[in-house]
Amino acid sequence: MINQSIRLGLFLCVRKTTNGRFFLIQYRGYEQFWGCPKGHREPDETHEEAAHRELREETGLQIKSFVQKAPLLEEFYWFKKDERLLKRVLFFVAEVEGKINLQEEEIANGQWFTLTEAIEKIAHSEGKATLKQVEYTLKACPKNFHIKVEVSTVFMECEKKLLLLQRS
């Protein structure tokens, strides 16, 4: 049997003063891995509300605006003991602001990286592929313009799967 875990992730395109850098973190106990801030959605939250809350809780940063409406989807399998788990992560590309204040209980380290550095730091191939999707998204988006994209078929399929999982 495959258990499924859904997490909300944030890949961050940051304010102009940091020249389009990405903020990655290392969770306590997993200091060998760099990743993006992420977490679970509360039952009464939208995905966007959860993205705001998780980013603020883990980093102290605030979402200024989303670069695109539809999040990116990353799916992968991993094993915990003898159990195969499917993990689905929705990634929102956002411009952020504020002062970094890491949540000490969960976060060991956080740092800004260029896109090239971030791709190097991410350990897993799925994460690297997601960052390349972010790169494509940002290239399609003029500097001071936040694109509004129609929800893609892939995103609608993801939403259907999420709804089915929430009902079960």
JSON list of C-alpha atoms in Angstrom, two decimals:
[
{"chain": "A", "resi": 1, "resn": "MET", "atom": "CA", "xyz": [0.00, 0.00, 0.00]},
{"chain": "A", "resi": 2, "resn": "ILE", "atom": "CA", "xyz": [1.19, 3.51, -0.79]},
{"chain": "A", "resi": 3, "resn": "ASN", "atom": "CA", "xyz": [0.58, 6.26, 1.74]},
{"chain": "A", "resi": 4, "resn": "GLN", "atom": "CA", "xyz": [0.31, 9.77, 0.36]},
{"chain": "A", "resi": 5, "resn": "SER", "atom": "CA", "xyz": [1.61, 12.95, 1.88]},
{"chain": "A", "resi": 6, "resn": "ILE", "atom": "CA", "xyz": [0.77, 16.39, 0.53]},
{"chain": "A", "resi": 7, "resn": "ARG", "atom": "CA", "xyz": [2.99, 19.32, 1.43]},
{"chain": "A", "resi": 8, "resn": "LEU", "atom": "CA", "xyz": [2.93, 22.92, 0.39]},
{"chain": "A", "resi": 9, "resn": "GLY", "atom": "CA", "xyz": [6.23, 24.33, -0.81]},
{"chain": "A", "resi": 10, "resn": "LEU", "atom": "CA", "xyz": [7.50, 27.77, -1.65]},
{"chain": "A", "resi": 11, "resn": "PHE", "atom": "CA", "xyz": [10.18, 28.57, -4.15]},
{"chain": "A", "resi": 12, "resn": "LEU", "atom": "CA", "xyz": [10.80, 32.21, -3.71]},
{"chain": "A", "resi": 13, "resn": "CYS", "atom": "CA", "xyz": [11.58, 34.84, -6.27]},
{"chain": "A", "resi": 14, "resn": "VAL", "atom": "CA", "xyz": [12.54, 37.63, -3.96]},
{"chain": "A", "resi": 15, "resn": "ARG", "atom": "CA", "xyz": [12.36, 41.40, -3.88]},
{"chain": "A", "resi": 16, "resn": "LYS", "atom": "CA", "xyz": [14.40, 43.40, -6.36]},
{"chain": "A", "resi": 17, "resn": "THR", "atom": "CA", "xyz": [17.06, 44.37, -3.81]},
{"chain": "A", "resi": 18, "resn": "THR", "atom": "CA", "xyz": [18.30, 40.79, -3.57]},
{"chain": "A", "resi": 19, "resn": "ASN", "atom": "CA", "xyz": [18.58, 40.38, -7.35]},
{"chain": "A", "resi": 20, "resn": "GLY", "atom": "CA", "xyz": [16.22, 37.44, -7.80]},
{"chain": "A", "resi": 21, "resn": "ARG", "atom": "CA", "xyz": [17.77, 35.13, -5.24]},
{"chain": "A", "resi": 22, "resn": "PHE", "atom": "CA", "xyz": [16.13, 32.05, -3.73]},
{"chain": "A", "resi": 23, "resn": "PHE", "atom": "CA", "xyz": [15.87, 31.32, -0.04]},
{"chain": "A", "resi": 24, "resn": "LEU", "atom": "CA", "xyz": [16.63, 27.72, 0.93]},
{"chain": "A", "resi": 25, "resn": "ILE", "atom": "CA", "xyz": [16.58, 26.17, 4.38]},
{"chain": "A", "resi": 26, "resn": "GLN", "atom": "CA", "xyz": [17.97, 23.15, 6.21]},
{"chain": "A", "resi": 27, "resn": "TYR", "atom": "CA", "xyz": [15.61, 21.43, 8.62]},
{"chain": "A", "resi": 28, "resn": "ARG", "atom": "CA", "xyz": [16.98, 20.26, 11.97]},
{"chain": "A", "resi": 29, "resn": "GLY", "atom": "CA", "xyz": [18.02, 16.65, 11.76]},
{"chain": "A", "resi": 30, "resn": "TYR", "atom": "CA", "xyz": [18.43, 16.95, 7.97]},
{"chain": "A", "resi": 31, "resn": "GLU", "atom": "CA", "xyz": [21.24, 19.51, 7.82]},
{"chain": "A", "resi": 32, "resn": "GLN", "atom": "CA", "xyz": [22.85, 17.73, 4.87]},
{"chain": "A", "resi": 33, "resn": "PHE", "atom": "CA", "xyz": [19.87, 18.69, 2.67]},
{"chain": "A", "resi": 34, "resn": "TRP", "atom": "CA", "xyz": [18.88, 22.13, 1.39]},
{"chain": "A", "resi": 35, "resn": "GLY", "atom": "CA", "xyz": [15.25, 22.68, 0.46]},
{"chain": "A", "resi": 36, "resn": "CYS", "atom": "CA", "xyz": [12.54, 25.28, 0.33]},
{"chain": "A", "resi": 37, "resn": "PRO", "atom": "CA", "xyz": [10.25, 26.30, 3.18]},
{"chain": "A", "resi": 38, "resn": "LYS", "atom": "CA", "xyz": [7.19, 24.07, 3.14]},
{"chain": "A", "resi": 39, "resn": "GLY", "atom": "CA", "xyz": [4.56, 22.50, 5.32]},
{"chain": "A", "resi": 40, "resn": "HIS", "atom": "CA", "xyz": [1.04, 21.15, 5.56]},
{"chain": "A", "resi": 41, "resn": "ARG", "atom": "CA", "xyz": [-2.17, 23.05, 4.89]},
{"chain": "A", "resi": 42, "resn": "GLU", "atom": "CA", "xyz": [-4.58, 23.39, 7.81]},
{"chain": "A", "resi": 43, "resn": "PRO", "atom": "CA", "xyz": [-8.15, 22.14, 7.12]},
{"chain": "A", "resi": 44, "resn": "ASP", "atom": "CA", "xyz": [-9.61, 25.66, 7.03]},
{"chain": "A", "resi": 45, "resn": "GLU", "atom": "CA", "xyz": [-6.90, 27.19, 4.81]},
{"chain": "A", "resi": 46, "resn": "THR", "atom": "CA", "xyz": [-6.54, 27.66, 1.08]},
{"chain": "A", "resi": 47, "resn": "HIS", "atom": "CA", "xyz": [-3.21, 26.64, -0.41]},
{"chain": "A", "resi": 48, "resn": "GLU", "atom": "CA", "xyz": [-2.26, 30.30, -0.75]},
{"chain": "A", "resi": 49, "resn": "GLU", "atom": "CA", "xyz": [-3.12, 31.03, 2.91]},
{"chain": "A", "resi": 50, "resn": "ALA", "atom": "CA", "xyz": [-1.01, 28.06, 3.99]},
{"chain": "A", "resi": 51, "resn": "ALA", "atom": "CA", "xyz": [1.89, 29.34, 1.88]},
{"chain": "A", "resi": 52, "resn": "HIS", "atom": "CA", "xyz": [1.69, 32.72, 3.65]},
{"chain": "A", "resi": 53, "resn": "ARG", "atom": "CA", "xyz": [1.54, 31.10, 7.10]},
{"chain": "A", "resi": 54, "resn": "GLU", "atom": "CA", "xyz": [4.27, 28.49, 6.56]},
{"chain": "A", "resi": 55, "resn": "LEU", "atom": "CA", "xyz": [6.71, 31.02, 5.12]},
{"chain": "A", "resi": 56, "resn": "ARG", "atom": "CA", "xyz": [6.11, 33.45, 7.98]},
{"chain": "A", "resi": 57, "resn": "GLU", "atom": "CA", "xyz": [6.38, 30.72, 10.64]},
{"chain": "A", "resi": 58, "resn": "GLU", "atom": "CA", "xyz": [9.56, 29.14, 9.29]},
{"chain": "A", "resi": 59, "resn": "THR", "atom": "CA", "xyz": [11.48, 32.18, 8.04]},
{"chain": "A", "resi": 60, "resn": "GLY", "atom": "CA", "xyz": [9.84, 35.39, 9.25]},
{"chain": "A", "resi": 61, "resn": "LEU", "atom": "CA", "xyz": [9.46, 36.47, 5.61]},
{"chain": "A", "resi": 62, "resn": "GLN", "atom": "CA", "xyz": [6.16, 37.66, 4.10]},
{"chain": "A", "resi": 63, "resn": "ILE", "atom": "CA", "xyz": [4.78, 36.99, 0.64]},
{"chain": "A", "resi": 64, "resn": "LYS", "atom": "CA", "xyz": [4.48, 40.29, -1.20]},
{"chain": "A", "resi": 65, "resn": "SER", "atom": "CA", "xyz": [2.91, 38.74, -4.30]},
{"chain": "A", "resi": 66, "resn": "PHE", "atom": "CA", "xyz": [2.69, 35.47, -6.17]},
{"chain": "A", "resi": 67, "resn": "VAL", "atom": "CA", "xyz": [4.49, 35.48, -9.51]},
{"chain": "A", "resi": 68, "resn": "GLN", "atom": "CA", "xyz": [1.88, 33.15, -11.00]},
{"chain": "A", "resi": 69, "resn": "LYS", "atom": "CA", "xyz": [-1.49, 31.92, -9.87]},
{"chain": "A", "resi": 70, "resn": "ALA", "atom": "CA", "xyz": [-1.05, 28.19, -10.39]},
{"chain": "A", "resi": 71, "resn": "PRO", "atom": "CA", "xyz": [1.55, 26.39, -8.29]},
{"chain": "A", "resi": 72, "resn": "LEU", "atom": "CA", "xyz": [4.05, 23.90, -9.69]},
{"chain": "A", "resi": 73, "resn": "LEU", "atom": "CA", "xyz": [3.57, 20.24, -8.80]},
{"chain": "A", "resi": 74, "resn": "GLU", "atom": "CA", "xyz": [6.37, 17.95, -7.66]},
{"chain": "A", "resi": 75, "resn": "GLU", "atom": "CA", "xyz": [5.68, 14.25, -7.00]},
{"chain": "A", "resi": 76, "resn": "PHE", "atom": "CA", "xyz": [8.08, 11.59, -5.79]},
{"chain": "A", "resi": 77, "resn": "TYR", "atom": "CA", "xyz": [8.19, 8.30, -3.95]},
{"chain": "A", "resi": 78, "resn": "TRP", "atom": "CA", "xyz": [10.32, 7.57, -0.92]},
{"chain": "A", "resi": 79, "resn": "PHE", "atom": "CA", "xyz": [10.62, 4.83, 1.63]},
{"chain": "A", "resi": 80, "resn": "LYS", "atom": "CA", "xyz": [10.22, 5.08, 5.38]},
{"chain": "A", "resi": 81, "resn": "LYS", "atom": "CA", "xyz": [11.04, 1.79, 7.05]},
{"chain": "A", "resi": 82, "resn": "ASP", "atom": "CA", "xyz": [9.23, -0.76, 4.84]},
{"chain": "A", "resi": 83, "resn": "GLU", "atom": "CA", "xyz": [6.55, 1.61, 3.63]},
{"chain": "A", "resi": 84, "resn": "ARG", "atom": "CA", "xyz": [6.48, 3.28, 0.19]},
{"chain": "A", "resi": 85, "resn": "LEU", "atom": "CA", "xyz": [5.23, 6.85, 0.41]},
{"chain": "A", "resi": 86, "resn": "LEU", "atom": "CA", "xyz": [4.02, 9.18, -2.34]},
{"chain": "A", "resi": 87, "resn": "LYS", "atom": "CA", "xyz": [4.74, 12.80, -1.63]},
{"chain": "A", "resi": 88, "resn": "ARG", "atom": "CA", "xyz": [3.08, 15.62, -3.57]},
{"chain": "A", "resi": 89, "resn": "VAL", "atom": "CA", "xyz": [4.35, 19.14, -3.11]},
{"chain": "A", "resi": 90, "resn": "LEU", "atom": "CA", "xyz": [2.74, 22.27, -4.54]},
{"chain": "A", "resi": 91, "resn": "PHE", "atom": "CA", "xyz": [5.31, 25.02, -5.09]},
{"chain": "A", "resi": 92, "resn": "PHE", "atom": "CA", "xyz": [4.32, 28.65, -5.30]},
{"chain": "A", "resi": 93, "resn": "VAL", "atom": "CA", "xyz": [6.73, 31.12, -6.89]},
{"chain": "A", "resi": 94, "resn": "ALA", "atom": "CA", "xyz": [6.51, 34.35, -4.93]},
{"chain": "A", "resi": 95, "resn": "GLU", "atom": "CA", "xyz": [8.17, 37.69, -4.36]},
{"chain": "A", "resi": 96, "resn": "VAL", "atom": "CA", "xyz": [8.86, 38.13, -0.65]},
{"chain": "A", "resi": 97, "resn": "GLU", "atom": "CA", "xyz": [9.81, 40.85, 1.79]},
{"chain": "A", "resi": 98, "resn": "GLY", "atom": "CA", "xyz": [10.75, 41.22, 5.42]},
{"chain": "A", "resi": 99, "resn": "LYS", "atom": "CA", "xyz": [13.52, 40.29, 7.78]},
{"chain": "A", "resi": 100, "resn": "ILE", "atom": "CA", "xyz": [14.67, 36.69, 8.23]},
{"chain": "A", "resi": 101, "resn": "ASN", "atom": "CA", "xyz": [13.80, 35.19, 11.61]},
{"chain": "A", "resi": 102, "resn": "LEU", "atom": "CA", "xyz": [14.25, 31.41, 11.44]},
{"chain": "A", "resi": 103, "resn": "GLN", "atom": "CA", "xyz": [12.03, 29.15, 13.52]},
{"chain": "A", "resi": 104, "resn": "GLU", "atom": "CA", "xyz": [14.71, 27.70, 15.80]},
{"chain": "A", "resi": 105, "resn": "GLU", "atom": "CA", "xyz": [12.83, 24.51, 16.73]},
{"chain": "A", "resi": 106, "resn": "GLU", "atom": "CA", "xyz": [12.59, 23.29, 13.12]},
{"chain": "A", "resi": 107, "resn": "ILE", "atom": "CA", "xyz": [15.07, 25.23, 11.00]},
{"chain": "A", "resi": 108, "resn": "ALA", "atom": "CA", "xyz": [18.83, 24.80, 11.40]},
{"chain": "A", "resi": 109, "resn": "ASN", "atom": "CA", "xyz": [19.96, 27.21, 8.69]},
{"chain": "A", "resi": 110, "resn": "GLY", "atom": "CA", "xyz": [18.66, 29.45, 5.92]},
{"chain": "A", "resi": 111, "resn": "GLN", "atom": "CA", "xyz": [20.45, 31.24, 3.13]},
{"chain": "A", "resi": 112, "resn": "TRP", "atom": "CA", "xyz": [19.86, 33.19, -0.09]},
{"chain": "A", "resi": 113, "resn": "PHE", "atom": "CA", "xyz": [21.22, 31.64, -3.30]},
{"chain": "A", "resi": 114, "resn": "THR", "atom": "CA", "xyz": [21.31, 32.52, -6.97]},
{"chain": "A", "resi": 115, "resn": "LEU", "atom": "CA", "xyz": [19.23, 30.19, -9.13]},
{"chain": "A", "resi": 116, "resn": "THR", "atom": "CA", "xyz": [22.35, 28.33, -10.29]},
{"chain": "A", "resi": 117, "resn": "GLU", "atom": "CA", "xyz": [23.55, 27.92, -6.70]},
{"chain": "A", "resi": 118, "resn": "ALA", "atom": "CA", "xyz": [20.10, 26.79, -5.55]},
{"chain": "A", "resi": 119, "resn": "ILE", "atom": "CA", "xyz": [19.93, 24.11, -8.27]},
{"chain": "A", "resi": 120, "resn": "GLU", "atom": "CA", "xyz": [23.36, 22.88, -7.13]},
{"chain": "A", "resi": 121, "resn": "LYS", "atom": "CA", "xyz": [22.36, 22.85, -3.44]},
{"chain": "A", "resi": 122, "resn": "ILE", "atom": "CA", "xyz": [19.09, 20.94, -3.88]},
{"chain": "A", "resi": 123, "resn": "ALA", "atom": "CA", "xyz": [19.94, 17.27, -3.34]},
{"chain": "A", "resi": 124, "resn": "HIS", "atom": "CA", "xyz": [17.12, 15.48, -5.19]},
{"chain": "A", "resi": 125, "resn": "SER", "atom": "CA", "xyz": [16.54, 15.41, -8.93]},
{"chain": "A", "resi": 126, "resn": "GLU", "atom": "CA", "xyz": [12.82, 16.27, -8.50]},
{"chain": "A", "resi": 127, "resn": "GLY", "atom": "CA", "xyz": [13.72, 19.48, -6.67]},
{"chain": "A", "resi": 128, "resn": "LYS", "atom": "CA", "xyz": [16.26, 20.42, -9.31]},
{"chain": "A", "resi": 129, "resn": "ALA", "atom": "CA", "xyz": [13.62, 19.86, -12.02]},
{"chain": "A", "resi": 130, "resn": "THR", "atom": "CA", "xyz": [11.16, 22.07, -10.11]},
{"chain": "A", "resi": 131, "resn": "LEU", "atom": "CA", "xyz": [13.74, 24.86, -9.89]},
{"chain": "A", "resi": 132, "resn": "LYS", "atom": "CA", "xyz": [14.25, 24.61, -13.64]},
{"chain": "A", "resi": 133, "resn": "GLN", "atom": "CA", "xyz": [10.47, 25.07, -14.04]},
{"chain": "A", "resi": 134, "resn": "VAL", "atom": "CA", "xyz": [10.76, 28.16, -11.83]},
{"chain": "A", "resi": 135, "resn": "GLU", "atom": "CA", "xyz": [13.54, 29.45, -14.08]},
{"chain": "A", "resi": 136, "resn": "TYR", "atom": "CA", "xyz": [11.31, 28.98, -17.13]},
{"chain": "A", "resi": 137, "resn": "THR", "atom": "CA", "xyz": [8.42, 30.74, -15.37]},
{"chain": "A", "resi": 138, "resn": "LEU", "atom": "CA", "xyz": [10.58, 33.72, -14.44]},
{"chain": "A", "resi": 139, "resn": "LYS", "atom": "CA", "xyz": [12.02, 34.04, -17.95]},
{"chain": "A", "resi": 140, "resn": "ALA", "atom": "CA", "xyz": [8.45, 34.20, -19.31]},
{"chain": "A", "resi": 141, "resn": "CYS", "atom": "CA", "xyz": [7.57, 36.92, -16.81]},
{"chain": "A", "resi": 142, "resn": "PRO", "atom": "CA", "xyz": [8.68, 40.52, -17.46]},
{"chain": "A", "resi": 143, "resn": "LYS", "atom": "CA", "xyz": [10.63, 42.08, -14.57]},
{"chain": "A", "resi": 144, "resn": "ASN", "atom": "CA", "xyz": [7.89, 44.21, -12.98]},
{"chain": "A", "resi": 145, "resn": "PHE", "atom": "CA", "xyz": [4.87, 42.25, -14.11]},
{"chain": "A", "resi": 146, "resn": "HIS", "atom": "CA", "xyz": [3.23, 39.37, -12.25]},
{"chain": "A", "resi": 147, "resn": "ILE", "atom": "CA", "xyz": [1.74, 37.00, -14.78]},
{"chain": "A", "resi": 148, "resn": "LYS", "atom": "CA", "xyz": [-1.71, 35.56, -14.36]},
{"chain": "A", "resi": 149, "resn": "VAL", "atom": "CA", "xyz": [-1.83, 32.09, -15.83]},
{"chain": "A", "resi": 150, "resn": "GLU", "atom": "CA", "xyz": [-4.86, 29.96, -16.45]},
{"chain": "A", "resi": 151, "resn": "VAL", "atom": "CA", "xyz": [-4.99, 26.85, -14.32]},
{"chain": "A", "resi": 152, "resn": "SER", "atom": "CA", "xyz": [-3.38, 24.12, -16.41]},
{"chain": "A", "resi": 153, "resn": "THR", "atom": "CA", "xyz": [-4.76, 20.64, -16.94]},
{"chain": "A", "resi": 154, "resn": "VAL", "atom": "CA", "xyz": [-1.94, 19.26, -14.78]},
{"chain": "A", "resi": 155, "resn": "PHE", "atom": "CA", "xyz": [-2.89, 21.58, -11.93]},
{"chain": "A", "resi": 156, "resn": "MET", "atom": "CA", "xyz": [-6.59, 20.70, -12.24]},
{"chain": "A", "resi": 157, "resn": "GLU", "atom": "CA", "xyz": [-5.68, 17.00, -12.09]},
{"chain": "A", "resi": 158, "resn": "CYS", "atom": "CA", "xyz": [-3.60, 17.70, -8.99]},
{"chain": "A", "resi": 159, "resn": "GLU", "atom": "CA", "xyz": [-6.50, 19.55, -7.38]},
{"chain": "A", "resi": 160, "resn": "LYS", "atom": "CA", "xyz": [-8.82, 16.60, -8.12]},
{"chain": "A", "resi": 161, "resn": "LYS", "atom": "CA", "xyz": [-6.33, 14.21, -6.49]},
{"chain": "A", "resi": 162, "resn": "LEU", "atom": "CA", "xyz": [-6.00, 16.53, -3.48]},
{"chain": "A", "resi": 163, "resn": "LEU", "atom": "CA", "xyz": [-9.77, 16.68, -3.04]},
{"chain": "A", "resi": 164, "resn": "LEU", "atom": "CA", "xyz": [-10.06, 12.90, -3.24]},
{"chain": "A", "resi": 165, "resn": "LEU", "atom": "CA", "xyz": [-7.30, 12.52, -0.66]},
{"chain": "A", "resi": 166, "resn": "GLN", "atom": "CA", "xyz": [-8.92, 15.04, 1.67]},
{"chain": "A", "resi": 167, "resn": "ARG", "atom": "CA", "xyz": [-12.22, 13.14, 1.51]},
{"chain": "A", "resi": 168, "resn": "SER", "atom": "CA", "xyz": [-10.61, 9.79, 2.32]}
]
